[in-house]
Coordinates of C-alpha atoms in Angstrom, one line a residue:
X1138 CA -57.1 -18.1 17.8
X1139 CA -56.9 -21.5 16.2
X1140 CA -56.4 -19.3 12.7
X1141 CA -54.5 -17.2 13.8
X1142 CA -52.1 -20.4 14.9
X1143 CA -52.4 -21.2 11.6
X1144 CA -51.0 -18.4 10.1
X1145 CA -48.3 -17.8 11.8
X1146 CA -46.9 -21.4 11.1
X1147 CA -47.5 -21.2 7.4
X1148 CA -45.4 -18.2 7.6
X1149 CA -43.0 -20.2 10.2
X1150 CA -42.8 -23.0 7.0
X1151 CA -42.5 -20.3 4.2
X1152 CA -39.3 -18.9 6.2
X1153 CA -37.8 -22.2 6.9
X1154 CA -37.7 -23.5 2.8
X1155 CA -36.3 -20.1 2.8
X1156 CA -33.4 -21.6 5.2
X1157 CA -33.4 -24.6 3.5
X1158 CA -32.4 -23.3 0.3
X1159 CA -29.5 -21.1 1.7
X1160 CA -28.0 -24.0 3.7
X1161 CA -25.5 -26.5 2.1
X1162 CA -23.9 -28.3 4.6
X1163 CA -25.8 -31.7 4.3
X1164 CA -25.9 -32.7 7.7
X1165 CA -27.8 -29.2 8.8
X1166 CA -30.0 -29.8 5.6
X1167 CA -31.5 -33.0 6.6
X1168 CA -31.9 -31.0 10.3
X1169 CA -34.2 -28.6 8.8
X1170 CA -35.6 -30.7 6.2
X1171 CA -37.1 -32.7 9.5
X1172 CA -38.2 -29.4 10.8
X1173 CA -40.1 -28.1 8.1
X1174 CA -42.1 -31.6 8.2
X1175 CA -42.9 -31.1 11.6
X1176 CA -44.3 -27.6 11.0
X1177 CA -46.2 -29.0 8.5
X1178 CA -47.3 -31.7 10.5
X1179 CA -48.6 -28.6 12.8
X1180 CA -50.6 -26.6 10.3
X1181 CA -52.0 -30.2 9.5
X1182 CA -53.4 -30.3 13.1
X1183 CA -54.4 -26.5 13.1
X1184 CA -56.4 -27.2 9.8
X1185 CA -57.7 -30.1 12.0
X1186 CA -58.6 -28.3 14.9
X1187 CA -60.4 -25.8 12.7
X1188 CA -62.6 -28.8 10.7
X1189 CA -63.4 -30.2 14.0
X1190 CA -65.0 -27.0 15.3
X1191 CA -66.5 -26.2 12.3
X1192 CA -68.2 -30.0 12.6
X1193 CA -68.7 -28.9 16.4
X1194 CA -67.1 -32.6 17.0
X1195 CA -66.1 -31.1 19.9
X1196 CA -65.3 -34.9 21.6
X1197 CA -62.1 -34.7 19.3
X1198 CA -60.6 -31.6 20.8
X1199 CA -58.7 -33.1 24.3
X1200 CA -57.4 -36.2 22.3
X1201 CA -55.8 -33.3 19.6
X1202 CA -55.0 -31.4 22.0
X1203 CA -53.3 -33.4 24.0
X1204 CA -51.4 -35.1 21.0
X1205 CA -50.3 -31.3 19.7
X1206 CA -48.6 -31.0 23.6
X1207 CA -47.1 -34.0 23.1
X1208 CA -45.7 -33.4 19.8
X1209 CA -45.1 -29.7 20.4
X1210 CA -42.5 -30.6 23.8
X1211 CA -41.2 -32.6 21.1
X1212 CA -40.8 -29.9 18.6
X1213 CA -39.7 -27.7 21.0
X1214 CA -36.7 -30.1 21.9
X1215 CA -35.4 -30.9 18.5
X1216 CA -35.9 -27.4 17.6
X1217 CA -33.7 -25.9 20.1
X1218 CA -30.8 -29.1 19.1
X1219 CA -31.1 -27.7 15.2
X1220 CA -30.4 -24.1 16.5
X1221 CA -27.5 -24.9 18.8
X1222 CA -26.4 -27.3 15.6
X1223 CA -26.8 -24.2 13.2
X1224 CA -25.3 -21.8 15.4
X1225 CA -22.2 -23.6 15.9
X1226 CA -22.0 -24.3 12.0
X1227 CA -22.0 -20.6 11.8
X1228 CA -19.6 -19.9 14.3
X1229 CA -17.0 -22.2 12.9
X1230 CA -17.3 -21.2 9.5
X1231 CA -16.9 -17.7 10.7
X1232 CA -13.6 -18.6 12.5
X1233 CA -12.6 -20.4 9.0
X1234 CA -13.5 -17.3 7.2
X1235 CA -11.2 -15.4 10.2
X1236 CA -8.9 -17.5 9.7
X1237 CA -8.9 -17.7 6.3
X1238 CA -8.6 -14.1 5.9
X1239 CA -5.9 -13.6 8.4
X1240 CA -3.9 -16.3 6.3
X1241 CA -4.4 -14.5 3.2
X1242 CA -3.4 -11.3 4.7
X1243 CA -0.3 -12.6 6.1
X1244 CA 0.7 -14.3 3.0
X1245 CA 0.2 -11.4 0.9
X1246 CA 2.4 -9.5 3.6
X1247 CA 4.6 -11.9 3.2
X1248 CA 4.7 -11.4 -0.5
X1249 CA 4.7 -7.7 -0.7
X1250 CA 7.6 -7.6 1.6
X1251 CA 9.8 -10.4 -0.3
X1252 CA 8.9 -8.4 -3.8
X1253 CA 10.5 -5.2 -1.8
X1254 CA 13.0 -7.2 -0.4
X1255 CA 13.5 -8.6 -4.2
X1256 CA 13.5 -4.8 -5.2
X1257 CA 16.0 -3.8 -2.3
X1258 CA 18.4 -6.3 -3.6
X1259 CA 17.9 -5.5 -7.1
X1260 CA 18.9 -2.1 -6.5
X1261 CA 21.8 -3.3 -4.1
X1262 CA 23.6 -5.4 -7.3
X1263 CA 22.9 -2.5 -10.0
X1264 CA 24.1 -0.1 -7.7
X1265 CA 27.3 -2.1 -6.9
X1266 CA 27.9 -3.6 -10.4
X1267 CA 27.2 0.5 -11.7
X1268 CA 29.7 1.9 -9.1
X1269 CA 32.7 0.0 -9.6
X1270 CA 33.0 1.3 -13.1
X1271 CA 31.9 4.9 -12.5
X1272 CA 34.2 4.8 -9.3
X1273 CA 37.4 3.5 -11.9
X1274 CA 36.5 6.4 -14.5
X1275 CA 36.1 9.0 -11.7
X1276 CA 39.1 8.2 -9.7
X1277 CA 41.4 8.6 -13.2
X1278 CA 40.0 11.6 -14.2
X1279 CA 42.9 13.5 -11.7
X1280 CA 45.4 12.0 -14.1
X1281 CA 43.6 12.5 -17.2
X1282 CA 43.6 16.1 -16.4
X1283 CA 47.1 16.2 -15.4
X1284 CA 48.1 14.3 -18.2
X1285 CA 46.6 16.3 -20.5
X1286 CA 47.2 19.8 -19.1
X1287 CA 51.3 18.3 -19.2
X1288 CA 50.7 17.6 -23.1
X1289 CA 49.7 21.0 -23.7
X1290 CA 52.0 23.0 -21.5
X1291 CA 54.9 20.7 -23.4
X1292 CA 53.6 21.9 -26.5
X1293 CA 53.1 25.1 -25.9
X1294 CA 57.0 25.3 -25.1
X1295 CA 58.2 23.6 -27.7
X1296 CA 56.2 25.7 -30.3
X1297 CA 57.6 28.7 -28.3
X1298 CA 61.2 27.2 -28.9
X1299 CA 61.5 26.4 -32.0
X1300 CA 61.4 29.0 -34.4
X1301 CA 60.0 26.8 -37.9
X1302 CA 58.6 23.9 -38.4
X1303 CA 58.4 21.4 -42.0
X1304 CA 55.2 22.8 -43.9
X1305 CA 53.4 19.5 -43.0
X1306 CA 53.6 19.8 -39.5
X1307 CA 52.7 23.3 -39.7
X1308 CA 49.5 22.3 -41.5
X1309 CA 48.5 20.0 -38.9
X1310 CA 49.0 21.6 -36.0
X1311 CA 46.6 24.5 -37.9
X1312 CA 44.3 21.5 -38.7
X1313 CA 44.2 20.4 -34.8
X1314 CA 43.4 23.9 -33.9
X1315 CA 45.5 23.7 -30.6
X1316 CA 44.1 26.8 -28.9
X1317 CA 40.3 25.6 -28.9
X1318 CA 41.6 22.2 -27.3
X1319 CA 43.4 23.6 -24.5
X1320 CA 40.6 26.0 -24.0
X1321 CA 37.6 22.9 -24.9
X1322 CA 39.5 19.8 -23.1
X1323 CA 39.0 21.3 -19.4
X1324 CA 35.7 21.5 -20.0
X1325 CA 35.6 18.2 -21.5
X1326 CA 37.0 17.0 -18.5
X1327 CA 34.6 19.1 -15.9
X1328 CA 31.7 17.9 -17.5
X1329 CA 32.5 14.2 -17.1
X1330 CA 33.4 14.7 -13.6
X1331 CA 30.3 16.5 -12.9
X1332 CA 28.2 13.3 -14.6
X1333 CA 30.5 11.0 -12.6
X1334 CA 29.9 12.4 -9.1
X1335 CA 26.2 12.8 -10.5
X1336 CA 26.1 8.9 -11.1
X1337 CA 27.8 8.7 -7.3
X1338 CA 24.8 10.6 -6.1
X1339 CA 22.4 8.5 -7.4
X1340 CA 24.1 5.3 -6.0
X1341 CA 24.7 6.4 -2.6
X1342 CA 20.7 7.4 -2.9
X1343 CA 20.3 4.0 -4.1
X1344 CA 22.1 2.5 -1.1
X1345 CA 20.0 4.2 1.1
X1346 CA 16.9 2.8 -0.7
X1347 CA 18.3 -0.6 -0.1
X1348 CA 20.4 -0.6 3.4
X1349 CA 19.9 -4.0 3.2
X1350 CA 23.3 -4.0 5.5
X1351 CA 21.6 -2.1 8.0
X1352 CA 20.0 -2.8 11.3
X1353 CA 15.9 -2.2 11.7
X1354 CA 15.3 0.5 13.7
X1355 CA 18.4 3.1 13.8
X1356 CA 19.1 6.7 14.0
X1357 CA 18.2 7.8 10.2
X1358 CA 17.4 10.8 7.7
X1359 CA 13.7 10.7 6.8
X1360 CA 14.6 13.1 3.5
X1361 CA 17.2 10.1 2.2
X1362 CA 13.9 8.0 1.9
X1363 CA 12.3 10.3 0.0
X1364 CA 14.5 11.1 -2.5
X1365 CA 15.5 7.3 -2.6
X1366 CA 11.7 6.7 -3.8
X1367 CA 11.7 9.4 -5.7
X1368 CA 15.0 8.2 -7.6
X1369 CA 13.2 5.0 -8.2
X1370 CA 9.9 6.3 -9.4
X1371 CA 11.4 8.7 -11.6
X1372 CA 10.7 6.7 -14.5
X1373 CA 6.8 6.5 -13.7
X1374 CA 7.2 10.5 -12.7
X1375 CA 8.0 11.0 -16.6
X1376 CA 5.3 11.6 -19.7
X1377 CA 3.6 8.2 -20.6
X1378 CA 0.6 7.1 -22.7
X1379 CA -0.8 10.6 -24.3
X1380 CA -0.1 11.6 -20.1
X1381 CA 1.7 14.9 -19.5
X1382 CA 4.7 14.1 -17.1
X1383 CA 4.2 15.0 -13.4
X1384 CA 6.1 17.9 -11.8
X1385 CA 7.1 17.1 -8.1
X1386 CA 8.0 19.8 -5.8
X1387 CA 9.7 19.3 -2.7
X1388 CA 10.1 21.7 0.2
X1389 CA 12.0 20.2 3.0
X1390 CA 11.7 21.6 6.2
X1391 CA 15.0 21.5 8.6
X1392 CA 14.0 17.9 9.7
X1393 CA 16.4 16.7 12.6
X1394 CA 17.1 12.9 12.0
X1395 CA 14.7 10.5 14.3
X1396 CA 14.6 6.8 15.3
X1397 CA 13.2 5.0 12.9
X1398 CA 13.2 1.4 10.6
X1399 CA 14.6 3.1 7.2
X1400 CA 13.7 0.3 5.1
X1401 CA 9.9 0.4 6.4
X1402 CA 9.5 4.0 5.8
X1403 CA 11.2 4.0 2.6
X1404 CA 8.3 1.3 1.7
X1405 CA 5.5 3.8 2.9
X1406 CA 7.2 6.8 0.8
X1407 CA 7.2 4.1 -2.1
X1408 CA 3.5 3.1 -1.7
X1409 CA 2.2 6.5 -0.8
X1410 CA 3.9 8.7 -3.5
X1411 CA 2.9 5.6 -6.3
X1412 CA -0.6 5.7 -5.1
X1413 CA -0.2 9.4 -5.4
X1414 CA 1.2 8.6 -9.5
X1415 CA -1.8 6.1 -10.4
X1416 CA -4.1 8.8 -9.0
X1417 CA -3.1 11.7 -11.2
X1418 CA -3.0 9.1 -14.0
X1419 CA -6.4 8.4 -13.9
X1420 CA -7.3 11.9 -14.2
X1421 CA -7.4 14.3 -16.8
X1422 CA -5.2 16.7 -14.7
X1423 CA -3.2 18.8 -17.5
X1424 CA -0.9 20.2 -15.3
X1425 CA -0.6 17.1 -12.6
X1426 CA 1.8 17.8 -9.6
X1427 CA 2.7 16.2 -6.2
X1428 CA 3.9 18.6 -3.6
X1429 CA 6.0 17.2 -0.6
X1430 CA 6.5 18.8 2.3
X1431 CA 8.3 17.8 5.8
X1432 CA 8.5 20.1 9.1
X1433 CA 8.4 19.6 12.5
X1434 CA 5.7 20.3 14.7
X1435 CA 5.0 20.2 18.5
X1436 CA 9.4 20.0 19.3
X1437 CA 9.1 16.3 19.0
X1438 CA 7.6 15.2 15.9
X1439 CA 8.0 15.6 12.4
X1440 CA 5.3 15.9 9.3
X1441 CA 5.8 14.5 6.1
X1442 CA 2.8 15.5 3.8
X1443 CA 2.4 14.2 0.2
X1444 CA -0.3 16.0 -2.1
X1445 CA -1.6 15.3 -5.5
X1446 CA -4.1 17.3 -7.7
X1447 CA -5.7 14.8 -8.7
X1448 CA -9.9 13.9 -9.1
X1449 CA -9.5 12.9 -5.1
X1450 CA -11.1 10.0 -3.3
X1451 CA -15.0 10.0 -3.0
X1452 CA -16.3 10.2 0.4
X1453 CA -18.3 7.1 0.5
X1454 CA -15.0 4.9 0.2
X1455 CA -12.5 7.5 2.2
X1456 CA -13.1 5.4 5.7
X1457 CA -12.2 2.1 3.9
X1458 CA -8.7 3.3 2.5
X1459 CA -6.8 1.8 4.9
X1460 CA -8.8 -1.7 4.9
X1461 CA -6.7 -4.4 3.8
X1462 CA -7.4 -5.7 0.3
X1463 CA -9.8 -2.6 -0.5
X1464 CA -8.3 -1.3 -3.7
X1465 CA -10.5 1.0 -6.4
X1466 CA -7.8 -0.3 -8.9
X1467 CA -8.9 -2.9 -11.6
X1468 CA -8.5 -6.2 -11.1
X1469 CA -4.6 -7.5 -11.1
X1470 CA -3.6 -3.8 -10.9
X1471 CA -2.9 -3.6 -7.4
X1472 CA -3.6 -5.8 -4.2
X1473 CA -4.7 -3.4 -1.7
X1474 CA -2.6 -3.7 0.8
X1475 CA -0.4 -0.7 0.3
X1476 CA -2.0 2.0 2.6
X1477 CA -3.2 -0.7 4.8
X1478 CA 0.7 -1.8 5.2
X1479 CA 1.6 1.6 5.5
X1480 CA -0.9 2.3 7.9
X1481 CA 0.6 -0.6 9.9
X1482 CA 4.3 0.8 9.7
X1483 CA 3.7 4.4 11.1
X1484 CA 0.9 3.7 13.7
X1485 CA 1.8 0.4 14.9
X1486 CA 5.1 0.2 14.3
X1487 CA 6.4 3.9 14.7
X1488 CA 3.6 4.9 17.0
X1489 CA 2.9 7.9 14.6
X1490 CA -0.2 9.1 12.6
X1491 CA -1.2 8.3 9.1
X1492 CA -4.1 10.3 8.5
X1493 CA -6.0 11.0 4.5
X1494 CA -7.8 14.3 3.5
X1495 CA -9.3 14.4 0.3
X1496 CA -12.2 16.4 -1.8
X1497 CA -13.8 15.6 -4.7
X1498 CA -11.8 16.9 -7.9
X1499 CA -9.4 18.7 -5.3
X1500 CA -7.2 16.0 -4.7
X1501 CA -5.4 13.8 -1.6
X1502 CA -3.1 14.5 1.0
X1503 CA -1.9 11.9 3.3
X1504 CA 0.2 13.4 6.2
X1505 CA 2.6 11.2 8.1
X1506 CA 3.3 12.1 11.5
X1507 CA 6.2 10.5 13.4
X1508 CA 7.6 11.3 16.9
X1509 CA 11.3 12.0 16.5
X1510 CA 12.0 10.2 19.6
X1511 CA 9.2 7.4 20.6
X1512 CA 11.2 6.0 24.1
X1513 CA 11.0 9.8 25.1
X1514 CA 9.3 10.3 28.3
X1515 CA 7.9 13.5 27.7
X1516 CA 6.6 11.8 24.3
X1517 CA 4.5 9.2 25.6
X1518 CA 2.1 11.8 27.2
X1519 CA 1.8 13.9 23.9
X1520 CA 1.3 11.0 21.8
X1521 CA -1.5 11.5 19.7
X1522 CA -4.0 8.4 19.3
X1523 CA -4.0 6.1 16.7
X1524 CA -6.8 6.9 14.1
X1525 CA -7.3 6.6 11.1
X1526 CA -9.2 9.4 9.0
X1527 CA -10.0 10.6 6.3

């Protein structure tokens, strides 16, 4: 038994220089440092025990023994004070690293939402300073037109009433070729009003990505927020870097307008249709699409689904997607916090569904499922739970 003693303290010392090398707060060190010469202290008087029956100087035994009781209550003591010590070491550098992390997470909230606010009013002052202009040319268009159509109705009648003209203004009036401009300036003049109320489109679209005028949560359009991210990732949507450019197709369901924060979802439609990019641009996908589709579903909620073909997301990672600062991008590429800040705006916010389904080399689809009415009472009852899955 004595052996047997033995051995389990020399394993009981091994373990503890095992401790000691882990731990670096000093004052815990010199804790265990203590302990570990205690245990050794222990095998000493194990080793003892065994030399004294071995020498059958069996006289010895009570005065060890009693000593090892002595020393052990001791040990026991100090041993359960180190733990308690430890324990609360660990405690509170857990709540630091809580802490820590919830800090970080804020703060990067924090910055994510300034650099879309930043964004928002970036798009607010090119939209404005773009608009003024385009509204000035577009509003004088009307006279142009009349202007011009008065110019060639005048000379038509004066050609018709006067019967010769000098040779020189003969040859100019063949050199202006005055029947292909009264037949060419109208359409001149159409095609400029067409890229003028075009420009007006994409403004107003542009005003809707920024409604930085607006109230939170208001009565709104889901549609205008995805064509306002679309409009802004067009750029990205076009050929790039040997990278075929990506076709997006759109079939919009009859979606009845719903109660909503416009801004937030216009964020989620930013992050998710991006992620949906940098997916399809990492893949050798020769004919890469994203397919969006909205329609409502159970009278009272709408669907907004957004598929790539893409190489998909591997199993082994698809639970973590909506962990914050989880990001298969390089490092500096992204931050990670897109899905999980999306997740945040429908489920939390909205009280909606943001769920992932993806394959292998089969691609992604992230539906996003939003109650058109979340005060409704009949609402409350249906409302799905809030899961996240993939």
């Amino acid at each position: 038994m004595i052996a047997v003693g033995a051995g389990i303290m020399a394993g009981a010392i091994v373990r503890t220089r095992q401790i000691l090398v882990i731990l670096q707060p000093q004052n815990l060190q010199i804790g265990w440092w203590i302990q570990f010469i205690l245990m050794i202290s222990f095998l000493g008087g194990y080793c003892l025990a065994l030399y004294l029956v071995f020498k059958e100087l069996l006289l010895w035994i009570p005065v060890l023994m009693g000593l090892v009781f002595f020393l052990g209550a001791f040990f026991v003591l100090f041993s359960v004070n180190l733990y308690y010590q430890t324990l609360q070491q660990l405690l509170k550098t857990q709540n630091e690293y809580r802490q820590a992390k919830e800090w970080a997470e804020a703060s990067l909230t924090q910055l994510n939402q300034a650099k879309m606010h930043s964004l928002e009013r970036t798009v607010a002052g090119l939209a404005h300073e773009i608009n003024n202009p385009v509204t000035f040319i577009h509003s004088n268009l009307r006279f142009v037109e009349q202007y011009s159509q008065a110019l060639l109705e005048g000379l038509e009648i004066y050609q018709t009433h006067t019967s010769q003209f000098p040779s020189t203004i003969d040859q100019q009036v063949e050199d202006l070729d005055i029947p292909f401009i009264k037949t060419d300036l109208p359409r001149i003049l159409k095609s400029i009003k067409v890229g003028t109320e075009r420009i007006q489109s994409i403004i107003i679209t542009l005003r809707n990505f920024s409604r930085l005028d607006e109230a939170d949560y208001k009565v709104a359009q889901v549609q205008e927020g995805i064509d306002s991210a679309l409009l802004v990732l067009n750029d990205r949507l076009q050929s790039e870097n040997n990278h075929p450019p990506i076709t997006v197709n759109v079939q919009q369901g009859h979606l009845p307008a719903i109660f909503c924060n416009p801004r937030a979802l216009n964020q989620v439609f930013l992050n998710l249709i991006e992620n949906a990019i940098d997916a399809l641009r990492s893949s050798s996908q020769p004919s890469p699409l994203i397919d969006i589709r909205t329609e409502v579903f159970n009278s009272n909620w709408v669907r907004i689904s957004i598929s790539d073909n893409g190489s998909g997301i591997s199993p082994s990672i698809q639970p973590r997607i909506f962990d914050p600062f989880f990001t298969t991008k390089p490092i500096g590429s992204g931050s990670g916090l897109g899905l999980s800040l999306s997740y945040q705006v429908i489920v939390k916010h909205h009280r909606g569904n943001l769920t992932c389904y993806s394959q292998p080399q089969a691609g992604t689809t992230f539906h996003i499922e939003l109650p058109i009415d979340p005060n409704a009472t009949h609402c409350d009852t249906a409302l799905p739970a809030s899961n996240h899955q993939a």
